Short mmCIF file of C-alpha atoms in Angstrom, two decimals:
data_model
loop_
_atom_site.label_atom_id
_atom_site.label_comp_id
_atom_site.label_asym_id
_atom_site.label_seq_id
_atom_site.Cartn_x
_atom_site.Cartn_y
_atom_site.Cartn_z
CA MET A 293 56.40 103.12 84.78
CA ASN A 294 55.63 102.55 88.13
CA VAL A 295 58.03 103.86 91.09
CA GLU A 296 57.65 102.85 94.86
CA VAL A 297 59.88 103.62 97.94
CA ASP A 298 60.01 100.64 100.43
CA PRO A 299 59.57 103.05 103.41
CA VAL A 300 61.22 100.39 105.89
CA LEU A 301 63.90 99.85 103.68
CA CYS A 302 64.67 104.00 102.86
CA GLU A 303 66.99 105.45 105.41
CA SER A 304 66.87 109.02 103.57
CA HIS A 305 70.27 109.01 101.99
CA GLY A 306 69.27 111.42 99.40
CA GLN A 307 71.02 109.80 96.61
CA CYS A 308 67.54 109.39 94.68
CA GLU A 309 67.00 113.19 95.08
CA PHE A 310 70.52 113.72 93.52
CA ALA A 311 69.59 111.60 90.67
CA ALA A 312 66.22 112.25 89.99
CA PRO A 313 65.13 115.82 91.71
CA GLU A 314 62.02 116.16 89.72
CA VAL A 315 60.56 113.01 91.27
CA PHE A 316 62.15 112.21 94.55
CA SER A 317 62.94 115.18 97.44
CA LEU A 318 63.44 115.08 100.95
CA ASP A 319 61.84 117.66 103.21
CA ASP A 320 63.66 119.14 106.15
CA GLU A 321 62.74 116.20 108.44
CA ALA A 322 64.63 114.14 105.87
CA VAL A 323 61.12 112.53 104.97
CA LEU A 324 61.20 111.35 101.07
CA HIS A 325 58.54 112.42 98.81
CA ILE A 326 57.82 111.15 95.28
CA ASP A 327 56.74 113.17 92.90
CA HIS A 328 54.84 110.46 90.49
CA GLY A 329 53.79 113.40 87.58
CA PRO A 330 57.30 113.63 85.77
CA VAL A 331 58.29 110.01 86.26
CA GLU A 332 57.81 109.33 82.49
CA ASN A 333 59.66 112.26 81.46
CA VAL A 334 62.82 111.33 83.21
CA ARG A 335 62.85 107.71 83.12
CA GLU A 336 66.81 107.29 82.73
CA ALA A 337 67.17 109.58 85.93
CA VAL A 338 64.68 107.48 87.88
CA HIS A 339 66.50 104.19 86.88
CA ARG A 340 69.74 105.81 87.98
CA ALA A 341 68.31 106.88 91.32
CA ALA A 342 67.28 103.34 91.82
CA ARG A 343 70.89 102.17 91.44
CA ALA A 344 72.29 104.48 93.65
CA CYS A 345 70.02 103.80 96.55
CA PRO A 346 72.32 102.25 99.04
CA THR A 347 69.41 100.60 100.67
CA ARG A 348 67.83 99.25 97.46
CA ALA A 349 64.51 100.50 98.57
CA ILE A 350 63.45 101.89 95.29
CA ARG A 351 61.29 99.49 93.11
CA ILE A 352 60.49 99.98 89.31
CA ALA A 353 57.76 98.30 87.24
CA GLU A 354 58.00 99.25 83.81
CA MET B 21 79.03 85.64 72.41
CA ARG B 22 79.98 85.49 75.98
CA ILE B 23 80.64 88.37 78.42
CA VAL B 24 82.77 87.40 81.55
CA VAL B 25 82.60 89.31 84.51
CA ALA B 26 85.86 89.05 86.66
CA GLY B 27 84.40 89.66 90.31
CA ALA B 28 80.97 88.80 91.94
CA GLY B 29 80.87 91.87 94.43
CA LEU B 30 78.33 95.02 93.96
CA ALA B 31 80.14 96.00 90.82
CA GLY B 32 80.27 92.64 89.13
CA TRP B 33 76.52 92.02 89.88
CA ARG B 34 75.21 95.36 88.69
CA ALA B 35 77.33 94.97 85.62
CA ALA B 36 75.71 91.44 84.81
CA GLU B 37 72.03 93.32 85.67
CA ALA B 38 72.68 96.16 83.47
CA LEU B 39 74.23 94.08 80.20
CA ARG B 40 71.03 92.43 80.59
CA ALA B 41 68.94 95.18 81.05
CA GLU B 42 70.61 96.80 77.94
CA GLY B 43 69.62 93.73 75.96
CA PHE B 44 72.61 91.42 75.78
CA ARG B 45 71.33 88.08 75.35
CA GLY B 46 74.41 86.10 74.86
CA GLU B 47 76.20 83.97 77.92
CA ILE B 48 76.90 85.98 81.24
CA VAL B 49 79.47 84.15 83.34
CA VAL B 50 80.04 85.57 86.93
CA ALA B 51 83.41 84.46 88.24
CA GLY B 52 84.15 85.39 91.78
CA ALA B 53 86.62 84.57 94.62
CA GLU B 54 84.11 84.07 97.35
CA ALA B 55 81.86 80.93 97.66
CA HIS B 56 79.06 83.53 98.10
CA ARG B 57 76.64 85.16 95.44
CA PRO B 58 77.01 88.98 95.13
CA TYR B 59 75.96 90.44 98.66
CA ASP B 60 76.15 93.88 100.16
CA ARG B 61 79.35 94.79 102.24
CA PRO B 62 78.23 97.68 104.46
CA PRO B 63 76.63 96.17 107.10
CA LEU B 64 79.28 93.72 107.67
CA SER B 65 81.07 96.33 109.86
CA LYS B 66 77.82 97.49 111.78
CA GLY B 67 74.47 95.41 111.51
CA LEU B 68 75.94 92.05 110.64
CA LEU B 69 78.08 92.05 113.85
CA THR B 70 75.42 93.39 116.35
CA GLY B 71 72.82 90.95 114.86
CA ALA B 72 70.70 94.07 113.55
CA THR B 73 71.05 92.91 109.94
CA ALA B 74 70.35 89.20 108.85
CA GLU B 75 72.59 87.80 106.62
CA THR B 76 69.78 86.93 104.10
CA ALA B 77 69.17 90.80 104.10
CA LEU B 78 72.57 91.15 102.39
CA ALA B 79 71.80 89.38 99.08
CA LEU B 80 72.15 91.42 95.76
CA SER B 81 71.11 88.98 93.26
CA GLU B 82 67.63 88.50 94.58
CA SER B 83 66.46 89.64 91.10
CA ASP B 84 68.39 86.58 89.75
CA THR B 85 65.40 85.60 87.59
CA ALA B 86 65.50 84.55 83.90
CA ASP B 87 65.95 88.28 83.01
CA THR B 88 69.24 88.41 84.95
CA GLU B 89 70.38 84.71 84.16
CA VAL B 90 73.97 84.38 84.46
CA THR B 91 76.42 81.25 84.65
CA TRP B 92 78.13 81.72 88.23
CA ARG B 93 81.93 80.44 88.93
CA LEU B 94 81.50 81.02 92.83
CA GLY B 95 84.89 80.38 94.74
CA ASN B 96 86.92 80.02 91.99
CA PRO B 97 88.78 83.48 91.60
CA VAL B 98 90.11 84.80 88.03
CA ALA B 99 94.03 83.79 87.87
CA ALA B 100 94.84 85.28 84.58
CA LEU B 101 93.95 87.26 81.55
CA ARG B 102 95.45 86.00 78.27
CA GLY B 103 94.23 87.89 75.12
CA ARG B 104 90.54 87.09 74.92
CA THR B 105 90.73 84.23 77.63
CA VAL B 106 90.02 84.56 81.14
CA VAL B 107 91.70 81.68 83.13
CA LEU B 108 90.29 80.55 86.44
CA GLU B 109 92.08 79.36 89.62
CA ASP B 110 90.74 75.90 89.04
CA GLY B 111 92.42 75.98 85.40
CA GLU B 112 89.25 76.46 83.41
CA GLU B 113 89.58 78.86 80.37
CA LEU B 114 86.64 81.05 79.33
CA ASP B 115 86.81 82.81 75.89
CA PHE B 116 85.01 86.06 75.91
CA THR B 117 83.88 88.55 73.56
CA GLY B 118 83.66 90.92 76.18
CA LEU B 119 85.33 91.62 79.90
CA VAL B 120 84.27 93.31 82.98
CA ILE B 121 86.67 93.80 85.60
CA ALA B 122 85.28 94.07 88.78
CA THR B 123 87.68 92.30 91.07
CA GLY B 124 87.50 94.75 93.60
CA SER B 125 90.13 95.43 96.44
CA THR B 126 91.86 93.03 99.22
CA PRO B 127 92.70 94.24 102.71
CA VAL B 128 96.31 95.49 103.33
CA ILE B 129 98.10 93.73 105.98
CA PRO B 130 101.14 96.07 107.55
CA ALA B 131 104.26 94.37 106.41
CA GLY B 132 106.17 92.53 109.17
CA LEU B 133 103.30 91.99 111.73
CA ASN B 134 102.91 88.53 113.28
CA ARG B 135 99.33 86.93 113.14
CA PRO B 136 98.31 85.21 116.03
CA PRO B 137 94.96 83.52 116.15
CA GLY B 138 92.48 86.28 117.10
CA VAL B 139 93.77 88.81 114.55
CA HIS B 140 91.22 89.22 111.85
CA VAL B 141 90.71 91.35 108.80
CA LEU B 142 87.00 92.56 107.89
CA ARG B 143 86.45 92.39 104.16
CA THR B 144 84.11 89.48 103.15
CA LEU B 145 81.21 87.85 104.61
CA ASP B 146 83.29 84.97 105.85
CA ASP B 147 85.46 87.35 107.70
CA ALA B 148 82.42 89.04 109.06
CA ARG B 149 81.64 85.74 110.42
CA ALA B 150 84.90 84.58 111.93
CA LEU B 151 84.74 87.91 113.55
CA ARG B 152 81.28 87.84 114.93
CA ALA B 153 82.01 84.35 116.48
CA ASP B 154 85.28 85.82 118.02
CA LEU B 155 84.10 89.16 119.12
CA THR B 156 84.05 88.86 123.00
CA GLY B 157 86.25 90.91 125.38
CA ARG B 158 88.59 93.80 124.85
CA VAL B 159 89.02 94.94 121.27
CA LEU B 160 91.95 96.67 119.39
CA VAL B 161 91.40 97.92 115.84
CA LEU B 162 94.15 99.04 113.71
CA GLY B 163 93.09 101.80 111.21
CA ALA B 164 91.15 104.77 111.82
CA GLY B 165 89.40 104.71 108.61
CA PHE B 166 86.04 104.09 107.52
CA ILE B 167 85.77 100.39 108.54
CA GLY B 168 88.03 101.05 111.70
CA CYS B 169 85.63 103.79 112.95
CA GLU B 170 82.67 101.84 112.19
CA LEU B 171 83.92 98.99 113.98
CA ALA B 172 84.67 101.03 117.12
CA SER B 173 80.96 102.30 116.86
CA THR B 174 79.88 98.72 116.69
CA CYS B 175 81.90 97.47 119.22
CA ARG B 176 80.52 100.12 121.56
CA ASP B 177 77.11 99.08 120.57
CA LEU B 178 77.97 95.80 121.78
CA GLY B 179 79.07 97.19 125.03
CA LEU B 180 82.77 96.13 124.34
CA PRO B 181 85.80 98.00 125.49
CA VAL B 182 87.59 99.17 121.97
CA ALA B 183 90.89 101.01 121.13
CA VAL B 184 91.69 102.12 117.98
CA ALA B 185 95.54 102.64 116.65
CA ASP B 186 96.63 105.08 113.79
CA PRO B 187 99.73 106.76 112.92
CA LEU B 188 98.00 109.66 111.79
CA PRO B 189 96.90 112.19 114.47
CA HIS B 190 92.89 112.35 113.96
CA PRO B 191 90.52 109.56 112.59
CA LEU B 192 89.63 110.09 108.99
CA ILE B 193 91.67 112.73 108.62
CA ARG B 194 92.67 112.08 105.19
CA VAL B 195 89.01 112.07 104.08
CA LEU B 196 87.41 114.76 106.11
CA GLY B 197 90.37 117.26 107.13
CA GLU B 198 91.71 118.14 110.41
CA ASP B 199 88.65 120.33 111.66
CA VAL B 200 85.87 117.49 110.80
CA ALA B 201 88.29 114.93 111.89
CA ARG B 202 88.57 116.24 115.57
CA ARG B 203 84.67 116.30 115.69
CA VAL B 204 84.74 112.56 114.84
CA GLU B 205 87.38 111.83 117.19
CA ARG B 206 85.25 113.51 119.99
CA LEU B 207 82.23 112.06 118.82
CA HIS B 208 83.85 108.55 119.36
CA ARG B 209 85.50 109.61 122.70
CA GLU B 210 82.24 110.62 124.03
CA ARG B 211 81.04 106.75 123.16
CA GLY B 212 83.80 105.26 125.23
CA VAL B 213 86.27 104.73 122.18
CA ARG B 214 89.96 104.86 123.28
CA TRP B 215 92.18 106.41 120.85
CA LEU B 216 95.90 105.45 120.32
CA LEU B 217 96.38 107.93 117.73
CA GLY B 218 100.17 108.87 116.19
CA THR B 219 100.98 105.48 116.81
CA GLN B 220 100.77 102.07 115.43
CA VAL B 221 101.08 98.56 116.00
CA VAL B 222 104.73 96.76 115.71
CA LYS B 223 103.73 93.45 117.05
CA PHE B 224 101.21 91.26 118.53
CA LEU B 225 101.67 89.63 121.97
CA GLY B 226 100.53 86.05 122.67
CA ARG B 227 101.09 82.93 120.68
CA ASP B 228 98.11 80.44 120.90
CA ARG B 229 96.03 83.56 120.98
CA VAL B 230 96.42 87.12 120.75
CA THR B 231 97.00 89.01 124.31
CA GLY B 232 97.71 92.42 122.78
CA ALA B 233 99.91 94.58 121.09
CA VAL B 234 103.21 96.59 121.46
CA LEU B 235 102.82 100.19 119.88
CA SER B 236 105.77 102.27 118.06
CA ASP B 237 105.64 104.75 120.89
CA GLY B 238 106.79 101.57 123.26
CA ARG B 239 103.32 101.30 125.17
CA ALA B 240 101.54 97.86 125.23
CA VAL B 241 97.83 97.55 125.15
CA ARG B 242 95.91 94.28 125.97
CA ALA B 243 93.53 93.07 123.56
CA ASP B 244 91.85 89.80 123.23
CA VAL B 245 90.41 90.35 119.67
CA VAL B 246 92.29 92.76 116.96
CA VAL B 247 90.98 93.56 113.75
CA ILE B 248 93.19 95.19 111.12
CA ALA B 249 91.56 97.69 109.07
CA THR B 250 94.37 99.48 107.33
CA GLY B 251 93.03 99.97 103.86
CA VAL B 252 92.54 97.99 100.96
CA ARG B 253 94.61 97.46 97.70
CA PRO B 254 92.96 97.04 94.19
CA ALA B 255 92.69 93.19 93.27
CA THR B 256 95.04 93.68 90.16
CA GLY B 257 97.62 90.57 90.79
CA TRP B 258 95.68 88.19 88.25
CA LEU B 259 96.45 90.70 85.66
CA ALA B 260 100.19 90.57 85.79
CA GLY B 261 101.60 89.93 82.34
CA SER B 262 98.33 90.78 80.73
CA GLY B 263 99.58 94.11 79.23
CA VAL B 264 96.58 95.65 81.06
CA ASP B 265 97.96 98.91 83.01
CA VAL B 266 97.59 98.26 86.65
CA SER B 267 99.48 101.24 88.09
CA GLY B 268 97.22 102.69 90.52
CA GLY B 269 94.20 99.95 90.06
CA VAL B 270 93.00 98.96 86.45
CA ARG B 271 93.41 102.35 84.26
CA CYS B 272 90.79 103.41 82.32
CA ASP B 273 89.56 106.20 79.99
CA GLU B 274 86.52 108.18 81.10
CA TYR B 275 84.17 105.57 79.44
CA LEU B 276 85.74 103.06 81.73
CA ARG B 277 87.29 101.54 78.92
CA VAL B 278 90.64 99.41 79.82
CA LEU B 279 93.91 100.71 78.94
CA ASP B 280 97.24 98.96 78.14
CA GLU B 281 100.85 99.86 79.19
CA SER B 282 101.02 101.97 76.07
CA GLY B 283 97.75 103.93 77.07
CA ALA B 284 95.66 102.36 74.16
CA VAL B 285 92.23 100.86 74.61
CA VAL B 286 92.00 97.13 75.18
CA PRO B 287 89.37 96.16 72.60
CA ASP B 288 85.89 94.89 74.46
CA VAL B 289 87.43 95.09 78.25
CA VAL B 290 85.66 97.43 80.90
CA ALA B 291 86.26 97.96 84.77
CA ALA B 292 83.95 99.33 87.58
CA GLY B 293 84.00 99.49 91.17
CA ASP B 294 87.26 99.54 93.86
CA VAL B 295 89.60 98.13 91.07
CA ALA B 296 89.00 100.91 88.41
CA CYS B 297 91.15 104.12 88.21
CA TRP B 298 89.26 106.22 85.58
CA THR B 299 89.70 109.79 83.90
CA HIS B 300 87.30 111.69 85.60
CA PRO B 301 85.52 114.08 83.33
CA LEU B 302 84.66 116.56 86.10
CA LEU B 303 87.72 116.30 88.45
CA GLY B 304 89.81 116.31 85.68
CA GLU B 305 92.22 113.57 86.86
CA ALA B 306 92.36 109.75 87.45
CA VAL B 307 90.81 108.58 90.44
CA ARG B 308 89.85 105.59 91.80
CA VAL B 309 87.25 105.46 94.57
CA GLU B 310 86.41 102.61 96.92
CA HIS B 311 82.78 104.01 97.40
CA TRP B 312 79.41 101.75 97.24
CA THR B 313 78.00 104.36 95.04
CA THR B 314 80.90 104.56 92.76
CA ALA B 315 80.60 100.48 92.29
CA ALA B 316 76.74 100.67 91.90
CA LEU B 317 76.75 103.35 88.83
CA GLY B 318 80.07 102.62 87.68
CA ALA B 319 79.03 99.12 86.77
CA ALA B 320 75.94 100.24 84.87
CA ALA B 321 78.16 102.66 82.78
CA ALA B 322 80.70 100.14 82.20
CA ALA B 323 78.00 97.84 80.96
CA ARG B 324 76.69 100.37 78.22
CA THR B 325 80.26 101.41 77.32
CA LEU B 326 80.78 97.51 76.62
CA LEU B 327 77.81 96.92 74.64
CA HIS B 328 77.37 100.27 72.93
CA GLY B 329 80.91 102.01 72.77
CA PRO B 330 82.17 105.07 74.19
CA GLN B 331 78.93 107.13 74.38
CA ALA B 332 78.82 109.11 77.89
CA PRO B 333 81.61 109.21 80.24
CA PHE B 334 81.38 108.26 83.95
CA ASP B 335 80.94 111.45 85.70
CA ALA B 336 79.59 110.39 89.01
CA VAL B 337 80.91 112.34 91.55
CA PRO B 338 82.42 110.38 94.44
CA SER B 339 79.53 110.04 97.25
CA PHE B 340 80.04 108.23 100.72
CA TRP B 341 78.07 107.58 103.67
CA SER B 342 79.41 106.01 107.08
CA ASP B 343 77.15 105.25 110.15
CA GLN B 344 79.14 105.82 113.38
CA CYS B 345 78.08 106.33 117.18
CA GLY B 346 74.22 106.81 116.10
CA LEU B 347 75.20 109.49 113.18
CA ARG B 348 75.24 109.57 109.36
CA ILE B 349 78.38 110.87 108.25
CA GLN B 350 77.80 111.76 104.19
CA GLY B 351 80.33 113.42 101.97
CA VAL B 352 80.41 114.19 98.11
CA GLY B 353 83.56 115.14 95.88
CA LEU B 354 86.81 114.99 97.40
CA PRO B 355 86.77 116.99 100.60
CA GLY B 356 90.04 115.66 101.66
CA ARG B 357 91.58 117.62 98.91
CA GLY B 358 90.05 120.69 100.34
CA GLU B 359 92.28 123.65 101.66
CA HIS B 360 89.37 125.56 103.40
CA VAL B 361 86.78 124.53 105.38
CA GLU B 362 83.48 126.46 105.81
CA LEU B 363 80.65 125.74 107.93
CA VAL B 364 77.38 126.28 105.79
CA HIS B 365 75.02 124.80 108.24
CA GLY B 366 75.32 124.14 112.00
CA ASN B 367 78.87 123.97 113.89
CA LEU B 368 80.95 121.72 115.08
CA ALA B 369 80.06 121.28 118.49
CA GLY B 370 76.93 120.03 117.52
CA ASP B 371 75.56 117.06 115.96
CA LYS B 372 74.12 118.30 112.56
CA PHE B 373 76.38 120.59 110.43
CA VAL B 374 77.29 120.36 106.83
CA ALA B 375 81.31 121.35 106.06
CA ARG B 376 82.16 123.18 102.26
CA TYR B 377 85.93 122.33 101.18
CA SER B 378 87.50 124.24 98.76
CA THR B 379 90.79 125.13 97.11
CA ASP B 380 91.68 128.29 95.65
CA GLY B 381 87.99 129.40 95.76
CA ARG B 382 86.82 126.15 94.01
CA HIS B 383 84.29 124.06 95.77
CA VAL B 384 85.79 120.22 96.01
CA GLY B 385 83.54 118.59 98.08
CA SER B 386 81.10 118.85 101.15
CA VAL B 387 80.62 116.42 104.29
CA ALA B 388 77.10 116.52 106.26
CA PHE B 389 76.66 115.19 109.60
CA GLY B 390 72.91 114.38 109.91
CA LEU B 391 71.65 116.50 107.42
CA PRO B 392 71.04 114.57 104.03
CA ARG B 393 68.68 116.84 102.65
CA GLN B 394 71.47 119.73 102.94
CA LEU B 395 74.12 117.21 101.41
CA ALA B 396 71.82 116.68 98.11
CA LEU B 397 71.96 120.45 97.73
CA GLU B 398 75.66 120.47 98.41
CA ARG B 399 76.06 117.68 95.62
CA ARG B 400 74.17 119.68 93.15
CA ARG B 401 75.94 122.61 93.77
CA LEU B 402 79.25 120.91 93.30
CA THR B 403 78.40 119.27 90.07
CA SER B 404 76.96 122.57 88.61
CA ALA B 405 80.08 124.60 89.41
#
């Protein structure tokens, strides 16, 4: 499972951090960081993050 | 095997996608009232009017490949539900083994108002196109909710003079409570928006073309364009006589299974999006939520319930955002229900703050201006409480 976020589309809503905090986190400047390490362990949460993203910036390749 | 998806908005499309992702290989028919394939509505009040967002960027069904193949019935709204058959407006009858009700909501027009040319509503892409083509001169917006406030902001972005009328004393007061609503009021005033609060339009002036409006306090205001943004109601008219409980929206249990008027589950029928009123497992009451995120997540949950039965209650906490006057307002929970408001970051004088709402010491919601990370933390706090 490969997770990518389009930096142009991302507007730092933070929905992904709520859905899958193991993978997605905003820093204090509201810049999004992705930790690819835990992705396989929280697959459903990552899918939920992609669904919840208002700008549809998260792309998942299985 | 045929699943009919009634409604081709965000919820309808996401339901179709989820049905395929969950392995459904039968036919999926998506029936929509509008002629367009599913598209994203939030830009209609903002970027689509300014030109910052292209229409092509709105498409939701770009992933409409063999994996999510559906049969479209567009520009042909659902007209009736009879047993296990959906009847479309043109008379076509679609028998189904499963049904997703995602017909969304439609604008409410205040009763008794005349509608001369130049008076618009804003719900659909066609509405937005018509407004964009007409948007010049002095603008009057009816309603200081999310759409009304975003429209006012957009008009200022376009350099147009704009006034907003609402019977309530402050914009967005039902959602944000008085203190934060006052902050929104000031935000817009500083941007040049004229507020006509505590009053409402009783009549439009002009016959061939709107020229203004008369307010309930007797004042008259001039306007070249009017937009009615006084809220929406769930689109349930087509369900009349079907036995489905449509009091306050399509009534569902916590799994988004549709209930009939006796409170019994209607087999193989689920609902999602604006139209659904479901028993929220965390909030402990039936809610109908008109937010984008609720539609996006609820559609997937409804699809899973339809295919696999009641396994996981739909417990997504209401979550919204609104871009106004260069600021992003985000909220979670039901802040409008809070009796006490506490500022946990920043203060109301500034542009960045987080307000936490509580009732009887219980955290019921939070609102952030320009602080998405802090709101994500508030959301976690709210759901773990």
